[in-house]
mmCIF file of C-alpha atoms in Angstrom:
data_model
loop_
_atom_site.group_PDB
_atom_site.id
_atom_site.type_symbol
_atom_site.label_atom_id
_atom_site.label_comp_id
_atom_site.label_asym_id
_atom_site.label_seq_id
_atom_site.Cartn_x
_atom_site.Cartn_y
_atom_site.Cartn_z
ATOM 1 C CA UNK Z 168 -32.891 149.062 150.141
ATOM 2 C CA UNK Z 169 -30.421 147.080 148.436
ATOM 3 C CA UNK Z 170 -30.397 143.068 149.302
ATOM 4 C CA UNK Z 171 -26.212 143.394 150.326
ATOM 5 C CA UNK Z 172 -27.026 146.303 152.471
ATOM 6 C CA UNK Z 173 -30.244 144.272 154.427
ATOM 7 C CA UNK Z 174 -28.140 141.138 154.556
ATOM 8 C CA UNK Z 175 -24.921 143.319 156.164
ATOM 9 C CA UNK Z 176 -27.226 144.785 158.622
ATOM 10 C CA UNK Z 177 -29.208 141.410 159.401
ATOM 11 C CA UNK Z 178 -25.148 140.237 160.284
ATOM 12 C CA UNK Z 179 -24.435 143.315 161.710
ATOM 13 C CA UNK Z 180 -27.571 142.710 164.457
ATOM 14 C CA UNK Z 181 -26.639 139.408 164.415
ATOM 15 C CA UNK Z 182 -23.359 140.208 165.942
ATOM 16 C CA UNK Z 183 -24.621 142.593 168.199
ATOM 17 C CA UNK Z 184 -26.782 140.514 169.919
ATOM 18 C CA UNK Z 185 -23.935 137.640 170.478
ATOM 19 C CA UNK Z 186 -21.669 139.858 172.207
ATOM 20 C CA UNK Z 187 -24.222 141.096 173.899
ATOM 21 C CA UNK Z 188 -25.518 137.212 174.985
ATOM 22 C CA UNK Z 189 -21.853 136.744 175.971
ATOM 23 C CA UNK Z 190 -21.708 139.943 178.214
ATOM 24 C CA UNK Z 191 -24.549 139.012 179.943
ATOM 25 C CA UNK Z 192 -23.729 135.455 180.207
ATOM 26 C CA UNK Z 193 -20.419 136.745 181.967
ATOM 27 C CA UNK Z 194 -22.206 138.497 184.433
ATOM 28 C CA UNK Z 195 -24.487 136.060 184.997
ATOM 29 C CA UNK Z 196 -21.454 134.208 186.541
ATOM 30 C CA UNK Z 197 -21.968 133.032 190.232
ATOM 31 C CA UNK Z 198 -19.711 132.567 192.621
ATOM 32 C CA UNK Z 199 -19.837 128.834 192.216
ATOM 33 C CA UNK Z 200 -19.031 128.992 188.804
ATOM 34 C CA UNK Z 201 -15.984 130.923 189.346
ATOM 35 C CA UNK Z 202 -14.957 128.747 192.244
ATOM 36 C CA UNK Z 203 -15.735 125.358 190.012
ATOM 37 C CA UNK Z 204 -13.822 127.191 187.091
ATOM 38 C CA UNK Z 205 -10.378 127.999 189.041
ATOM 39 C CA UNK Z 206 -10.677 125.072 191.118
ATOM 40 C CA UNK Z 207 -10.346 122.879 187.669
ATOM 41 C CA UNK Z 208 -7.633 124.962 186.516
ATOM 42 C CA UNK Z 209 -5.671 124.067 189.734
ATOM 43 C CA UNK Z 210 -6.611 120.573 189.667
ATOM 44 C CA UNK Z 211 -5.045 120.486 186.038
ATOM 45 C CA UNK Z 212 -2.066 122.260 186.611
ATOM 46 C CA UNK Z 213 -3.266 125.758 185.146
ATOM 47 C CA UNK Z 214 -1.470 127.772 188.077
ATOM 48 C CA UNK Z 215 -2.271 131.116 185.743
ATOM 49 C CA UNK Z 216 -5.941 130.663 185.037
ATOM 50 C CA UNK Z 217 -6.252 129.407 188.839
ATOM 51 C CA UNK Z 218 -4.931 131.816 190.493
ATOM 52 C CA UNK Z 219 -7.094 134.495 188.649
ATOM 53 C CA UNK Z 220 -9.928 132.903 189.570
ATOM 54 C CA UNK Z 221 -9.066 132.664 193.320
ATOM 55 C CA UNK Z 222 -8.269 136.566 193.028
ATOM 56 C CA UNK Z 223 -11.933 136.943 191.525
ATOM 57 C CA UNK Z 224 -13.569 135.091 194.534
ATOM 58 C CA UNK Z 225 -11.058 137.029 197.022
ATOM 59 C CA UNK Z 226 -12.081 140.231 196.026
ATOM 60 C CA UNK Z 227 -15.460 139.795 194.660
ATOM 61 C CA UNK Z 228 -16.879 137.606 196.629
ATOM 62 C CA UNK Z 229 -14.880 138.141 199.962
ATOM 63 C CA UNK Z 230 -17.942 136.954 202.046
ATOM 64 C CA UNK Z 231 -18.842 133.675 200.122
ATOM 65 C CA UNK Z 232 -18.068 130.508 201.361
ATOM 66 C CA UNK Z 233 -15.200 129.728 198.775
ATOM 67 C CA UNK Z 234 -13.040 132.932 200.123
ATOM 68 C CA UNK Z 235 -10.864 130.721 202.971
ATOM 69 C CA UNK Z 236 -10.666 128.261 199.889
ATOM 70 C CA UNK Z 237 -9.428 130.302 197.737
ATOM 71 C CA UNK Z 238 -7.251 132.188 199.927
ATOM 72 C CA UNK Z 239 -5.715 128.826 200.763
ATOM 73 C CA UNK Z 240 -5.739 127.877 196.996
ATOM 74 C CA UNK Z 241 -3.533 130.784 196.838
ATOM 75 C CA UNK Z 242 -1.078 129.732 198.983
ATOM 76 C CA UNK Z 243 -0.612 125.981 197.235
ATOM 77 C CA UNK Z 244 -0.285 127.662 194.068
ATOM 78 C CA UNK Z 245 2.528 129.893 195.333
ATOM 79 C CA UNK Z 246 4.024 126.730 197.251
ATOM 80 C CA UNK Z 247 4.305 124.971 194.095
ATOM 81 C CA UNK Z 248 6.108 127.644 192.052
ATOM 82 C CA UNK Z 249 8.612 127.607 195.174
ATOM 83 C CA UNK Z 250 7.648 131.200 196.036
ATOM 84 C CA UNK Z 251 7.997 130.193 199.882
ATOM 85 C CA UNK Z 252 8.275 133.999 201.046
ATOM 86 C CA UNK Z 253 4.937 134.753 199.420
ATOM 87 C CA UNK Z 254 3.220 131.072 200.362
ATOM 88 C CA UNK Z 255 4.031 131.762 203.514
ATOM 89 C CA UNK Z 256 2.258 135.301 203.400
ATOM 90 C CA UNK Z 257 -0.823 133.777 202.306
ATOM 91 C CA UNK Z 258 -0.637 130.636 204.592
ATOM 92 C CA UNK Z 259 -0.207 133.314 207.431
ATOM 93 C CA UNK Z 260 -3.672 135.413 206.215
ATOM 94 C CA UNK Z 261 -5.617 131.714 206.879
ATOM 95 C CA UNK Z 262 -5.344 131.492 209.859
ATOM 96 C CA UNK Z 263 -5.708 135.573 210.414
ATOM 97 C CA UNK Z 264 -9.039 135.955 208.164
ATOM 98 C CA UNK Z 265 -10.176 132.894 208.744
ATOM 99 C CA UNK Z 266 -9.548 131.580 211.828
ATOM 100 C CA UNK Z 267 -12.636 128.968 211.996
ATOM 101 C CA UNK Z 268 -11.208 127.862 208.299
ATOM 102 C CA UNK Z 269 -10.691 123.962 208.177
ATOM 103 C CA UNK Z 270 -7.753 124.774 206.170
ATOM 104 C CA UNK Z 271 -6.398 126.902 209.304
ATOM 105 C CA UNK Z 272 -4.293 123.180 210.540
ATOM 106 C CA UNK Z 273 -2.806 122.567 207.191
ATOM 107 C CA UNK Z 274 -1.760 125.946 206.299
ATOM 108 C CA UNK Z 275 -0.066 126.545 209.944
ATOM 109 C CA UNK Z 276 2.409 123.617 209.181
ATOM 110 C CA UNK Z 277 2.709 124.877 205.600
ATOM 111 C CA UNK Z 278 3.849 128.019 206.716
ATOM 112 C CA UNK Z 279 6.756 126.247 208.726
ATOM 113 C CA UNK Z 280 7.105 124.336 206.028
ATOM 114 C CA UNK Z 281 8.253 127.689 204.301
ATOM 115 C CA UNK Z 282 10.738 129.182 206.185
ATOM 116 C CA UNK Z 283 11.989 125.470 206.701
ATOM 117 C CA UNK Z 284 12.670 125.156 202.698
ATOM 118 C CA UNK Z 285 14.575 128.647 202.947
ATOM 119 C CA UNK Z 286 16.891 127.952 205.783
ATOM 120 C CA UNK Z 287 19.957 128.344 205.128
ATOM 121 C CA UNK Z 288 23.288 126.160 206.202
ATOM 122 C CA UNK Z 289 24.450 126.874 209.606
ATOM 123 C CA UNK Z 290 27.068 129.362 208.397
ATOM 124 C CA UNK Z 291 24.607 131.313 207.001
ATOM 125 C CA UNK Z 292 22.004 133.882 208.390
ATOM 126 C CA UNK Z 293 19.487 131.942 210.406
ATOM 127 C CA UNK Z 294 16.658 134.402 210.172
ATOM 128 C CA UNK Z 295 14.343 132.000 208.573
ATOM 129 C CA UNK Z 296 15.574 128.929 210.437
ATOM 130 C CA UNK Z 297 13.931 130.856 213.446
ATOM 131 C CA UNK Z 298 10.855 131.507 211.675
ATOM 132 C CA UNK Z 299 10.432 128.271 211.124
ATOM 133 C CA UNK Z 300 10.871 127.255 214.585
ATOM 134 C CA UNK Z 301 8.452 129.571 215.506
ATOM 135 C CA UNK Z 302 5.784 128.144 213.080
ATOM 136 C CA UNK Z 303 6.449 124.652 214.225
ATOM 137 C CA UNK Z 304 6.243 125.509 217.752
ATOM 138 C CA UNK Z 305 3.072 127.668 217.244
ATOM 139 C CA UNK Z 306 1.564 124.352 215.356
ATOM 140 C CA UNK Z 307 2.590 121.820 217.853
ATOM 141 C CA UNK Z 308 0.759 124.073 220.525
ATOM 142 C CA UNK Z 309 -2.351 123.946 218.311
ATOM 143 C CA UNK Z 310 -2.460 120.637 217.192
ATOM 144 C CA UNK Z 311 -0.033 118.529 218.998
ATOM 145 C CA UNK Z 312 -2.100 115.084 218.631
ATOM 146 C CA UNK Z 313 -2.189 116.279 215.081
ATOM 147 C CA UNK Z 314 -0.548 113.458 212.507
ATOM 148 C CA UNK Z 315 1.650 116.149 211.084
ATOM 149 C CA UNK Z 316 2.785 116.774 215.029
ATOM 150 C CA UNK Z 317 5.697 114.077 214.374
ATOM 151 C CA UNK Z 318 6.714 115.464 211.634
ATOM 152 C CA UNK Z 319 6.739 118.957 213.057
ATOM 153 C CA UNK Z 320 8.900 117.728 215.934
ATOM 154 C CA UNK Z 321 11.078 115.756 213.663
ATOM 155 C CA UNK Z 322 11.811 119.117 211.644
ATOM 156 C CA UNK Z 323 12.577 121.277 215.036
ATOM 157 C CA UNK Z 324 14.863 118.806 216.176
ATOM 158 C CA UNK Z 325 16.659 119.517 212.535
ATOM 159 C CA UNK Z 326 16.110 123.164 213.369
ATOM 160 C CA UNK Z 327 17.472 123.115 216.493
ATOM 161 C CA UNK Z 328 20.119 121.222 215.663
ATOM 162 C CA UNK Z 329 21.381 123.587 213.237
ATOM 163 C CA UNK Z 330 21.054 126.461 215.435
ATOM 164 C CA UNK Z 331 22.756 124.855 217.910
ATOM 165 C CA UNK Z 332 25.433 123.719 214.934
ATOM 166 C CA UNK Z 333 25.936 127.901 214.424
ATOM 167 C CA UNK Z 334 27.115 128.455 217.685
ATOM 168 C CA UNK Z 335 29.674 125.608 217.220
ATOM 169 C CA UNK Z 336 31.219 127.157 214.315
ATOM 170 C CA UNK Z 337 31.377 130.872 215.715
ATOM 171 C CA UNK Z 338 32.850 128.819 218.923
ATOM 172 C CA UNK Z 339 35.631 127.101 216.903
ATOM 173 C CA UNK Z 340 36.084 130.597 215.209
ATOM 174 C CA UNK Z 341 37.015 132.239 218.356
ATOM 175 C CA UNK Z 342 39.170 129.180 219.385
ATOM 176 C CA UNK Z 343 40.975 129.285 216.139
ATOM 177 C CA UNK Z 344 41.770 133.724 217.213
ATOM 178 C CA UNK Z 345 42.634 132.050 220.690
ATOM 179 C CA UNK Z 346 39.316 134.635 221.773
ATOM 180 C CA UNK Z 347 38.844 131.771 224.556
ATOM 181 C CA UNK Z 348 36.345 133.822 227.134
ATOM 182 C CA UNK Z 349 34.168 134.955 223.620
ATOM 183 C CA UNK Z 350 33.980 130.957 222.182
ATOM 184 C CA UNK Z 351 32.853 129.939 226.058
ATOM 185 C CA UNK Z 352 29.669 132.497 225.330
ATOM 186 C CA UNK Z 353 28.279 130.017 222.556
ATOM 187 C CA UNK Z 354 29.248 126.898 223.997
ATOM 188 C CA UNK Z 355 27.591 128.116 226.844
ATOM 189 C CA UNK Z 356 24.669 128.866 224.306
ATOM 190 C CA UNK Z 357 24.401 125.140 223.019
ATOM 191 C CA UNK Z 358 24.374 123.665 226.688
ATOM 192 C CA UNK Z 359 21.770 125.932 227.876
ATOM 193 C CA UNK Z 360 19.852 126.372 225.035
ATOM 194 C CA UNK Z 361 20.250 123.505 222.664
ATOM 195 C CA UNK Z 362 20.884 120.558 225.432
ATOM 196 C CA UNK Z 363 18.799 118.245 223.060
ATOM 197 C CA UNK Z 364 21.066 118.674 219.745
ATOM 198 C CA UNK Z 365 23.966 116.665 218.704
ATOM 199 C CA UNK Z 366 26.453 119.078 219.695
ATOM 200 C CA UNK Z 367 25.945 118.989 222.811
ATOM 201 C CA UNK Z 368 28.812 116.814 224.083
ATOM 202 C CA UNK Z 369 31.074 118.429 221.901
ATOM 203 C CA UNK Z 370 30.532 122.082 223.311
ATOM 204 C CA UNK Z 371 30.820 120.374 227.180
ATOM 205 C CA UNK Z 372 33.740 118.873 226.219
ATOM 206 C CA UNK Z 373 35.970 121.929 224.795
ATOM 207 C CA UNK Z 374 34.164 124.207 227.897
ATOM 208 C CA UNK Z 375 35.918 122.098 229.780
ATOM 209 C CA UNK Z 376 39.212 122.404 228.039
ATOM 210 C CA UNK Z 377 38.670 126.253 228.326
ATOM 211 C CA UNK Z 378 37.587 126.032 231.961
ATOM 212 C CA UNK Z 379 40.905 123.473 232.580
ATOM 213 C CA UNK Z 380 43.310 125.645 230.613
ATOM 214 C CA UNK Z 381 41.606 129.065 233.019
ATOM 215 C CA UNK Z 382 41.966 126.854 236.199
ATOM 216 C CA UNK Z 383 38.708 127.030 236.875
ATOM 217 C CA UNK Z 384 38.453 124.139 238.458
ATOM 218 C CA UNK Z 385 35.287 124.018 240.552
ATOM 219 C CA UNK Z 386 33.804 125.032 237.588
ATOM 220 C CA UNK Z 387 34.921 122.336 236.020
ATOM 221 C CA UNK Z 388 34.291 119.568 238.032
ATOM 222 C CA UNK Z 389 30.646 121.047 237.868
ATOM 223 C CA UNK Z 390 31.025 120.988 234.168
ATOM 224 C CA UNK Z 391 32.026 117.257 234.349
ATOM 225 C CA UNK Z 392 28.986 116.484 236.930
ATOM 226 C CA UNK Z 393 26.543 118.169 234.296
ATOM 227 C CA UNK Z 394 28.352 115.756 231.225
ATOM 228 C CA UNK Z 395 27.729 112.824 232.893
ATOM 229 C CA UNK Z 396 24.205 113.259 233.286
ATOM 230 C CA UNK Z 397 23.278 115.096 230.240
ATOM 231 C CA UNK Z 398 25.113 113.000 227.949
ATOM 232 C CA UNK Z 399 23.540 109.464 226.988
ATOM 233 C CA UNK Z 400 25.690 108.170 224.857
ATOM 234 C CA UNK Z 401 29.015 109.377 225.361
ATOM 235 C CA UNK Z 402 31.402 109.063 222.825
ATOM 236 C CA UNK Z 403 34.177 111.605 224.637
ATOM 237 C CA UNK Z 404 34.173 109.920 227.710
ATOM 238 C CA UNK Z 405 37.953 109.041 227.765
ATOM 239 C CA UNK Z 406 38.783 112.585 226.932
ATOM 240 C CA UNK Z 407 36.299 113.764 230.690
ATOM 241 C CA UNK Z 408 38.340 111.435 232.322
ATOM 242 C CA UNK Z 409 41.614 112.504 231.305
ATOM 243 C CA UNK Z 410 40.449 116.038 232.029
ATOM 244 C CA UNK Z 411 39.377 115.058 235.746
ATOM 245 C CA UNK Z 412 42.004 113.265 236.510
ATOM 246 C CA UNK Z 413 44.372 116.279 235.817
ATOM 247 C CA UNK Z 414 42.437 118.386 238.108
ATOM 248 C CA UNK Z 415 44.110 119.540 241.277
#
């Protein structure tokens, strides 16, 4: 045999048996490996190479003891590119799969945290500003001597407020179309609902108007009653008084 031909076989083998090495050497892989590979992509910044790796422990390993981390991985990941619809997805499968998961406390205010991010302004749809309500409320109840709990109760009062700042605006809406009995529905709404928000003396004060201008005036004197003890800080007083005082 010719020496080329021996030494292009001799490479030939040669090759062989690398790619073979490296095939077995790939599924060789543990679970640990995979977990210690994707968790130093995340820890670097590698979103891409991270997130493949969590998907290799989810579905390969689905029984390991890296799948809550990984599933929770997942979510941070998708937090951090400011997919909040889809963090909150896999926040949501924690604390569903893995319900004894450590991570089952961080990713219940993270999935608040979501819908909280993609609120929208009170004259907007306020779908997600509900959703986030929700999730605070449902984390408080968990974990209310939790460090995050002030925080959670800090953003519901935001929440709330805004909710409460929705009716206002459909309220002056009506007012402005002189629909006096349909604005009285969400004023209504922000006394019974929202007595905690900022608008609250605001929506007493123009039921009152509407309840003066109707000549409701039982009614209103319960109205004014209800103001003065609701109200801490009341920075429409003069206009109650005025109001009163013209009452028969």
């Amino acid at each position: 045999m010719p020496a080329p031909y021996r030494i292009f076989l001799a490479l030939f083998a040669i090759s062989l048996f690398s790619c073979a090495s490296s095939d077995e050497a790939k599924k060789q892989r543990t679970v640990d490996d995979v977990w210690a590979s994707a968790k130093k992509s995340y820890d670097d910044g590698d979103w891409l190479d991270a997130q493949s790796g969590m998907e290799v422990i989810k579905l390969q390993y689905p029984a390991s003891q890296y799948a809550d981390d990984a599933q929770y991985y997942l979510a941070e990941i998708t937090f951090e590119r400011g997919e909040f619809i889809m963090a909150a997805f896999n926040y949501n499968l924690i604390r569903r799969s893995y319900p004894s998961s450590e991570f089952v406390r961080p990713a219940m205010y993270k999935t608040a945290l979501c819908y909280d991010k993609i609120s929208l302004p009170a004259d907007r749809d306020q779908e997600n500003t509900r959703k986030a309500l929700q999730a605070y409320a449902d984390y408080q109840a968990m974990f209310m001597s939790d460090s995050l709990s002030r925080e959670a109760a800090v953003r519901t009062r935001e929440q709330r407020d805004r909710l409460a700042e929705r009716n206002w605006i459909i309220a002056e809406h009506y007012m402005r179309t002189q629909a006096r009995r349909a604005a009285s529905i969400h004023l209504d709404a922000i006394i019974d609902e929202y007595p905690d928000s900022k608008w609250l003396e605001k929506a007493m004060v123009l039921k009152l108007q509407i309840l003066e201008w109707q000549e409701k005036n039982d009614d209103a004197r319960t109205l004014i009653a209800m103001y003065r003890r609701m109200v801490k800080d009341p920075q429409l007083k003069d206009d109650v008084d005025e109001i009163e005082k013209g009452l028969p």
